[in-house]
């Protein structure tokens, strides 16, 4: 997995000293550069003077940007750090890369392995001014109306005359890494230096996925010192994203927690509705009072989840109408089971009705006797018994008289009850006052 990076420099002389001179950073005391080489006639021992002569030749002595510095780093699986020949192979890969990425521009290269992991890596210093005519061939993304090739890119050829400065296509980090991938995938070239071609882009993608949650050495050092400002920044950003409904509100929420949101225009950024795509970076002061700057996404960023695209997606989610929850039926508590009582039988129900009827009759007879006792005393005369047939009862007009009680439904009269009823009816008839009339004998 070969990775690359580059940046401009204002002094080719300092760049040469940094690459070639000095001792190794691992404390071994050995020279820092294990192998050195050049491209376009550059000799390592006199490289600073050669770079200056090229600028004088084309009238660029006062140029602010004198060169481009960069590196290519190889993993242990690609180039064994304990194999000296692997360093020579790294130098050949670096020379091939410079010729493709910066055609016509002389360069100095130095192979080192004094890093923390002891891995082979190649530093290169390219003159900002070319010294010969050349054609820069590279692949770019298609413009509007252009038909891309199967890989989604288009081949571009730029004829460049001697004396021209490096172009934007040469100083583009994405195109540099694309050139590294193409060199490592060149089977003929890789076989010529004793290596096997491979798909470096696929290995880099696998590495990015595997190291997404891996802490860097700087993060581990801050965590050990109790100054994990990156974790604090991620937590504050997550809280602000959960509450914000606009970019301005998102900025205010961060500002209230001591974090400054900085936006910059970017073609690969996100548009928040004003037609200007932007990317995010953050500024804050850590626990030790040191000012920190962090950029979202990117190779050295602190995560895409802090970027503009992730923030806009969360804002849209916050302002979207939320579905109203449907009322859920409430479960009532189970009723306390009542004591089970045996249902009354049919015979016991009849007995109860009979007792109620007998009690009502007894109360009625008691009331009649009390009334008769309280009436004024008069001579009791025996009523005359008439033998004439009874007169027809005269119909009384008016509302019907409501019966004293309602007969019990579905009551079957037994023989005993019938006998009691007949005796009751006989008692209600006028009684004879003499024994002969009472018992039916004699005159």
Coordinates of C-alpha atoms in Angstrom, one line a residue:
X1 CA 0.0 0.0 0.0
X2 CA 2.0 2.9 -1.3
X3 CA 0.8 6.4 -0.2
X4 CA 2.0 9.8 -1.4
X5 CA 1.8 13.5 -0.5
X6 CA 3.4 16.7 -1.7
X7 CA 3.6 20.4 -0.9
X8 CA 5.4 23.5 -2.4
X9 CA 8.7 24.8 -1.1
X10 CA 10.2 28.3 -1.2
X11 CA 13.8 27.1 -1.1
X12 CA 15.3 24.2 -3.1
X13 CA 18.5 24.6 -1.1
X14 CA 16.9 23.8 2.2
X15 CA 15.0 21.0 0.6
X16 CA 18.2 19.4 -0.6
X17 CA 19.8 19.6 2.8
X18 CA 16.8 18.1 4.5
X19 CA 16.7 15.1 2.1
X20 CA 20.4 14.3 1.7
X21 CA 22.3 15.6 4.7
X22 CA 22.0 14.9 8.4
X23 CA 21.6 11.7 10.5
X24 CA 18.7 9.3 10.7
X25 CA 15.8 10.3 12.9
X26 CA 15.8 6.9 14.6
X27 CA 18.8 7.7 16.7
X28 CA 21.1 5.2 15.0
X29 CA 23.6 7.8 14.0
X30 CA 23.7 6.6 10.4
X31 CA 23.2 8.9 7.4
X32 CA 19.6 9.7 6.9
X33 CA 19.6 9.0 3.1
X34 CA 20.3 5.4 2.3
X35 CA 20.1 5.9 -1.5
X36 CA 20.1 9.1 -3.6
X37 CA 19.4 9.7 -7.2
X38 CA 18.3 12.3 -9.7
X39 CA 16.1 12.9 -12.8
X40 CA 16.9 15.2 -15.7
X41 CA 20.6 15.3 -15.1
X42 CA 20.5 16.3 -11.4
X43 CA 23.6 15.2 -9.4
X44 CA 22.9 14.9 -5.7
X45 CA 26.2 16.4 -4.6
X46 CA 25.6 19.7 -6.6
X47 CA 21.8 19.7 -6.8
X48 CA 21.2 23.0 -5.0
X49 CA 23.4 24.9 -7.6
X50 CA 21.7 23.1 -10.5
X51 CA 18.3 24.1 -9.3
X52 CA 19.4 27.7 -9.0
X53 CA 21.0 27.7 -12.5
X54 CA 17.8 26.5 -14.1
X55 CA 15.9 29.5 -12.5
X56 CA 18.5 31.9 -13.7
X57 CA 18.4 30.5 -17.2
X58 CA 14.7 31.3 -17.6
X59 CA 14.7 34.5 -15.5
X60 CA 12.9 33.1 -12.5
X61 CA 15.5 34.0 -9.8
X62 CA 12.9 35.8 -7.7
X63 CA 10.2 33.1 -7.9
X64 CA 8.5 32.6 -4.6
X65 CA 7.8 28.9 -5.2
X66 CA 11.1 27.3 -6.2
X67 CA 10.1 23.6 -6.1
X68 CA 7.7 20.8 -5.1
X69 CA 8.6 18.4 -2.3
X70 CA 6.8 15.1 -1.8
X71 CA 7.2 11.5 -0.8
X72 CA 6.1 7.9 -1.5
X73 CA 5.8 5.5 1.4
X74 CA 5.7 1.7 1.1
X75 CA 4.3 -0.9 3.5
X76 CA 6.3 -3.8 4.9
X77 CA 4.4 -6.3 2.6
X78 CA 5.5 -4.3 -0.5
X79 CA 9.1 -3.6 0.3
X80 CA 10.9 -5.4 3.1
X81 CA 12.7 -2.9 5.4
X82 CA 15.4 -5.5 6.1
X83 CA 16.2 -6.0 2.4
X84 CA 18.8 -3.5 1.1
X85 CA 17.8 -4.2 -2.5
X86 CA 14.3 -3.1 -1.7
X87 CA 15.6 0.4 -1.2
X88 CA 17.0 0.5 -4.8
X89 CA 13.6 -0.7 -6.1
X90 CA 11.9 2.1 -4.2
X91 CA 14.3 4.6 -5.9
X92 CA 13.4 3.2 -9.3
X93 CA 9.7 3.6 -8.5
X94 CA 10.3 7.2 -7.4
X95 CA 12.2 8.1 -10.6
X96 CA 9.4 6.5 -12.7
X97 CA 6.8 8.5 -10.8
X98 CA 8.6 11.9 -11.2
X99 CA 9.0 11.3 -15.0
X100 CA 5.3 10.7 -15.4
X101 CA 4.0 13.3 -13.0
X102 CA 6.5 16.1 -13.8
X103 CA 7.8 15.6 -17.3
X104 CA 10.5 18.1 -18.3
X105 CA 11.3 19.0 -14.7
X106 CA 14.6 17.9 -13.1
X107 CA 14.3 16.3 -9.6
X108 CA 16.4 15.0 -6.7
X109 CA 15.4 11.8 -4.9
X110 CA 16.5 10.3 -1.6
X111 CA 15.5 6.9 -0.2
X112 CA 15.2 6.6 3.6
X113 CA 13.9 4.3 6.3
X114 CA 14.4 6.2 9.5
X115 CA 10.7 6.6 10.4
X116 CA 8.9 5.2 13.4
X117 CA 8.1 2.0 11.6
X118 CA 11.4 1.7 9.7
X119 CA 9.6 1.5 6.4
X120 CA 11.1 2.4 3.0
X121 CA 10.0 5.8 1.7
X122 CA 11.3 8.0 -1.1
X123 CA 11.5 11.8 -0.8
X124 CA 11.6 13.9 -4.1
X125 CA 12.3 17.5 -4.8
X126 CA 11.2 18.8 -8.2
X127 CA 12.2 22.1 -9.8
X128 CA 9.3 24.4 -10.2
X129 CA 10.7 25.4 -13.7
X130 CA 11.2 22.9 -16.5
X131 CA 14.5 22.8 -18.5
X132 CA 13.3 20.9 -21.6
X133 CA 10.2 20.4 -23.8
X134 CA 7.9 17.7 -22.8
X135 CA 4.3 16.3 -23.0
X136 CA 2.4 15.8 -19.8
X137 CA -0.1 12.9 -20.2
X138 CA -2.5 12.3 -17.4
X139 CA -6.1 11.2 -16.8
X140 CA -8.8 13.6 -15.5
X141 CA -12.5 13.6 -14.8
X142 CA -14.7 14.3 -17.8
X143 CA -16.2 17.7 -18.3
X144 CA -19.8 18.4 -19.3
X145 CA -20.6 16.8 -22.6
X146 CA -17.5 14.6 -22.8
X147 CA -17.7 10.8 -23.0
X148 CA -15.6 9.1 -20.4
X149 CA -13.6 5.9 -20.9
X150 CA -14.5 2.6 -19.1
X151 CA -12.6 3.7 -16.0
X152 CA -14.7 7.0 -15.8
X153 CA -11.8 9.2 -16.8
X154 CA -10.4 10.9 -19.9
X155 CA -6.8 11.1 -21.1
X156 CA -5.4 14.6 -21.4
X157 CA -2.2 15.5 -23.2
X158 CA -0.5 18.9 -22.6
X159 CA 2.5 20.0 -24.7
X160 CA 4.8 22.0 -22.5
X161 CA 7.8 24.1 -23.6
X162 CA 11.0 24.5 -21.6
X163 CA 10.9 27.2 -19.0
X164 CA 7.3 26.7 -18.0
X165 CA 6.3 26.3 -14.3
X166 CA 4.5 23.3 -12.9
X167 CA 0.8 23.3 -13.7
X168 CA -2.2 22.7 -11.5
X169 CA -2.5 19.2 -12.9
X170 CA 1.0 18.4 -11.7
X171 CA 0.4 19.8 -8.2
X172 CA -2.9 18.0 -7.7
X173 CA -2.7 15.5 -4.9
X174 CA -5.4 13.2 -6.4
X175 CA -3.5 13.0 -9.7
X176 CA -0.3 12.3 -7.9
X177 CA -1.8 9.3 -6.1
X178 CA -3.4 8.2 -9.4
X179 CA 0.0 8.3 -11.0
X180 CA 1.5 6.2 -8.1
X181 CA -1.3 3.6 -8.6
X182 CA -0.6 3.5 -12.4
X183 CA 3.1 3.0 -11.9
X184 CA 2.6 0.1 -9.4
X185 CA 0.0 -1.5 -11.8
X186 CA 2.5 -1.3 -14.8
X187 CA 3.3 -5.0 -15.1
X188 CA 6.2 -4.5 -17.6
X189 CA 7.9 -1.9 -15.5
X190 CA 7.5 -3.7 -12.1
X191 CA 8.9 -6.9 -13.6
X192 CA 11.9 -5.0 -14.9
X193 CA 12.9 -4.1 -11.3
X194 CA 12.1 -7.5 -9.9
X195 CA 8.6 -6.8 -8.4
X196 CA 5.0 -7.9 -9.2
X197 CA 2.4 -5.4 -10.3
X198 CA -0.6 -4.9 -8.0
X199 CA -3.7 -2.8 -7.6
X200 CA -2.6 -0.2 -5.1
X201 CA -5.9 1.7 -5.2
X202 CA -7.8 -1.4 -3.9
X203 CA -5.2 -1.9 -1.1
X204 CA -5.5 1.7 -0.1
X205 CA -9.2 1.5 0.1
X206 CA -9.0 -1.6 2.3
X207 CA -6.5 0.2 4.5
X208 CA -8.8 3.3 4.9
X209 CA -11.7 1.1 5.9
X210 CA -9.6 -0.9 8.4
X211 CA -8.0 2.2 10.0
X212 CA -11.2 4.3 10.2
X213 CA -11.5 3.9 14.0
X214 CA -7.8 3.6 14.7
X215 CA -6.2 6.3 16.8
X216 CA -3.1 8.1 15.5
X217 CA 0.1 8.5 17.5
X218 CA -0.8 12.1 18.2
X219 CA -4.2 11.1 19.5
X220 CA -2.8 8.5 21.7
X221 CA -0.3 11.0 23.2
X222 CA -3.1 13.5 23.9
X223 CA -5.3 10.8 25.4
X224 CA -2.4 9.8 27.7
X225 CA -1.9 13.4 28.8
X226 CA -5.7 13.8 29.5
X227 CA -6.1 16.3 26.7
X228 CA -8.3 14.4 24.2
X229 CA -9.6 17.5 22.4
X230 CA -10.6 15.5 19.3
X231 CA -13.0 13.3 21.3
X232 CA -14.4 16.5 22.8
X233 CA -14.9 18.1 19.4
X234 CA -16.6 15.1 18.0
X235 CA -19.0 14.9 21.0
X236 CA -19.9 18.7 20.7
X237 CA -20.4 18.4 16.9
X238 CA -22.7 15.4 17.4
X239 CA -24.9 17.3 19.9
X240 CA -25.1 20.4 17.6
X241 CA -26.0 18.3 14.6
X242 CA -28.8 16.6 16.6
X243 CA -30.4 20.0 17.4
X244 CA -29.6 22.3 14.4
X245 CA -32.3 23.1 11.8
X246 CA -30.1 25.5 9.7
X247 CA -26.4 26.2 9.1
X248 CA -26.6 29.4 11.2
X249 CA -28.1 27.6 14.1
X250 CA -25.4 24.9 13.8
X251 CA -22.7 27.6 14.0
X252 CA -24.4 29.3 17.0
X253 CA -24.6 26.0 18.9
X254 CA -20.9 25.3 18.3
X255 CA -20.0 28.8 19.3
X256 CA -21.9 28.5 22.6
X257 CA -19.6 25.5 23.4
X258 CA -16.4 27.4 22.5
X259 CA -15.9 25.9 19.0
X260 CA -15.6 28.1 15.9
X261 CA -17.0 26.8 12.7
X262 CA -15.1 27.8 9.6
X263 CA -16.4 27.2 6.0
X264 CA -14.5 27.3 2.8
X265 CA -15.7 27.1 -0.8
X266 CA -15.1 23.7 -2.4
X267 CA -16.3 22.0 -5.6
X268 CA -16.6 18.8 -3.6
X269 CA -18.4 20.5 -0.7
X270 CA -22.1 20.7 0.1
X271 CA -24.6 23.4 -0.8
X272 CA -26.8 24.6 2.0
X273 CA -29.3 26.4 -0.3
X274 CA -27.3 29.5 -1.2
X275 CA -25.7 28.0 -4.3
X276 CA -22.2 27.9 -2.8
X277 CA -20.8 24.4 -1.9
X278 CA -18.7 24.5 1.2
X279 CA -16.6 22.3 3.4
X280 CA -16.1 22.5 7.2
X281 CA -13.1 23.0 9.5
X282 CA -13.2 23.8 13.3
X283 CA -11.1 25.8 15.7
X284 CA -11.1 25.4 19.5
X285 CA -8.8 25.7 22.5
X286 CA -7.8 22.5 24.3
X287 CA -7.5 21.8 28.0
X288 CA -3.9 23.1 28.0
X289 CA -4.9 26.4 26.5
X290 CA -3.4 25.6 23.0
X291 CA -5.4 26.5 20.0
X292 CA -6.3 23.6 17.8
X293 CA -7.5 23.5 14.2
X294 CA -9.2 20.4 12.7
X295 CA -10.5 19.8 9.2
X296 CA -13.4 17.4 8.5
X297 CA -12.8 14.6 6.1
X298 CA -9.7 14.2 4.0
X299 CA -6.6 12.2 4.6
X300 CA -5.6 14.1 7.7
X301 CA -9.1 15.1 8.8
X302 CA -11.0 14.0 11.9
X303 CA -13.8 12.2 10.1
X304 CA -16.4 12.6 7.4
X305 CA -19.2 12.6 10.1
X306 CA -18.1 16.1 11.0
X307 CA -18.2 17.3 7.4
X308 CA -20.7 19.5 5.6
X309 CA -22.5 16.6 3.8
X310 CA -23.2 14.7 7.1
X311 CA -24.3 17.9 8.8
X312 CA -26.7 18.8 6.0
X313 CA -28.2 15.3 6.0
X314 CA -28.8 15.6 9.8
X315 CA -30.4 19.1 9.4
X316 CA -32.8 17.9 6.8
X317 CA -33.7 15.0 9.1
X318 CA -34.4 17.5 11.9
X319 CA -36.7 19.7 9.9
X320 CA -38.6 16.9 8.2
X321 CA -42.1 16.4 9.6
X322 CA -42.1 13.7 12.1
X323 CA -44.9 11.1 11.8
X324 CA -47.4 11.4 14.6
X325 CA -47.5 8.4 16.8
X326 CA -50.7 6.4 16.7
X327 CA -52.4 6.1 20.1
X328 CA -51.9 2.7 21.6
X329 CA -54.7 1.0 23.4
X330 CA -54.2 1.1 27.1
X331 CA -54.4 -2.2 28.8
X332 CA -56.7 -2.0 31.8
X333 CA -55.6 -3.8 34.9
X334 CA -57.2 -7.2 35.4
X335 CA -60.2 -7.0 37.7
X336 CA -59.8 -8.6 41.1
X337 CA -61.7 -11.9 40.9
X338 CA -64.8 -11.7 43.1
X339 CA -65.7 -14.5 45.5
X340 CA -67.6 -17.1 43.6
X341 CA -71.0 -17.8 45.0
X342 CA -73.1 -20.7 44.1
X343 CA -76.0 -19.8 41.9
X344 CA -79.4 -20.3 43.6
X345 CA -81.3 -23.4 42.6
X346 CA -84.9 -23.2 41.2
X347 CA -86.4 -24.7 44.4
X348 CA -84.6 -22.3 46.7
X349 CA -85.7 -19.3 44.6
X350 CA -89.3 -20.4 44.9
X351 CA -88.9 -20.9 48.7
X352 CA -87.7 -17.3 48.9
X353 CA -90.6 -15.9 47.0
X354 CA -93.0 -17.8 49.2
X355 CA -91.4 -16.5 52.4
X356 CA -91.6 -13.0 51.1
X357 CA -95.3 -13.4 50.2
X358 CA -96.1 -14.9 53.6
X359 CA -94.4 -12.0 55.4
X360 CA -96.3 -9.4 53.4
X361 CA -99.6 -11.1 54.2
X362 CA -98.8 -11.4 57.9
X363 CA -98.0 -7.7 58.0
X364 CA -101.3 -6.8 56.3
X365 CA -103.3 -8.9 58.8
X366 CA -101.5 -7.3 61.7
X367 CA -102.3 -3.8 60.4
X368 CA -106.0 -4.7 60.1
X369 CA -106.2 -6.1 63.7
X370 CA -104.5 -3.0 65.1
X371 CA -107.0 -0.7 63.3
X372 CA -109.9 -2.7 64.5
X373 CA -108.7 -2.5 68.1
X374 CA -108.2 1.3 68.0
X375 CA -111.8 2.0 66.6
X376 CA -114.5 3.2 69.1
X377 CA -116.2 0.3 71.0
X378 CA -119.8 -0.3 69.9
X379 CA -122.2 -3.1 70.5
X380 CA -121.3 -5.9 68.4
X381 CA -124.3 -7.2 66.5
X382 CA -124.4 -10.4 64.5
X383 CA -124.7 -9.6 60.9
X384 CA -127.7 -10.8 59.1
X385 CA -127.1 -13.6 56.7
X386 CA -128.9 -12.9 53.4
X387 CA -129.9 -15.8 51.3
X388 CA -130.5 -13.6 48.2
X389 CA -128.1 -14.0 45.4
X390 CA -125.2 -11.6 45.5
X391 CA -125.7 -8.4 43.6
X392 CA -123.6 -7.7 40.6
X393 CA -120.6 -5.6 41.3
X394 CA -121.0 -2.1 40.0
X395 CA -118.1 -1.2 37.7
X396 CA -116.1 1.7 39.0
X397 CA -114.8 4.1 36.5
X398 CA -111.3 5.4 36.9
X399 CA -107.8 4.2 36.6
X400 CA -107.3 0.6 37.4
X401 CA -106.2 -0.2 40.9
X402 CA -102.6 -1.2 41.0
X403 CA -102.3 -4.6 42.7
X404 CA -100.5 -4.7 46.0
X405 CA -97.8 -6.9 44.7
X406 CA -96.8 -8.4 41.4
X407 CA -97.1 -12.2 41.2
X408 CA -93.8 -13.9 41.0
X409 CA -93.1 -15.0 37.4
X410 CA -92.9 -18.7 36.6
X411 CA -94.2 -19.8 40.1
X412 CA -96.0 -23.1 40.1
X413 CA -98.7 -23.5 42.8
X414 CA -98.2 -26.6 44.8
X415 CA -101.0 -28.5 46.6
X416 CA -99.9 -27.1 49.9
X417 CA -100.0 -23.6 48.6
X418 CA -103.4 -24.1 47.0
X419 CA -104.7 -25.4 50.3
X420 CA -103.3 -22.4 52.2
X421 CA -104.9 -20.1 49.6
X422 CA -108.3 -21.6 50.0
X423 CA -108.1 -21.4 53.8
X424 CA -107.2 -17.8 53.5
X425 CA -110.1 -17.1 51.3
X426 CA -112.5 -18.8 53.7
X427 CA -111.1 -16.7 56.6
X428 CA -111.9 -13.6 54.6
X429 CA -115.6 -14.5 54.3
X430 CA -118.0 -13.1 57.0
X431 CA -118.1 -15.4 60.0
X432 CA -121.3 -16.4 61.7
X433 CA -121.6 -15.1 65.3
X434 CA -123.5 -18.2 66.7
X435 CA -122.2 -21.6 67.1
X436 CA -125.1 -23.1 65.1
X437 CA -124.5 -20.8 62.2
X438 CA -120.7 -21.3 62.6
X439 CA -120.8 -25.1 62.6
X440 CA -123.9 -25.5 60.4
X441 CA -126.4 -27.3 62.6
X442 CA -129.6 -26.3 64.4
X443 CA -131.6 -23.3 63.8

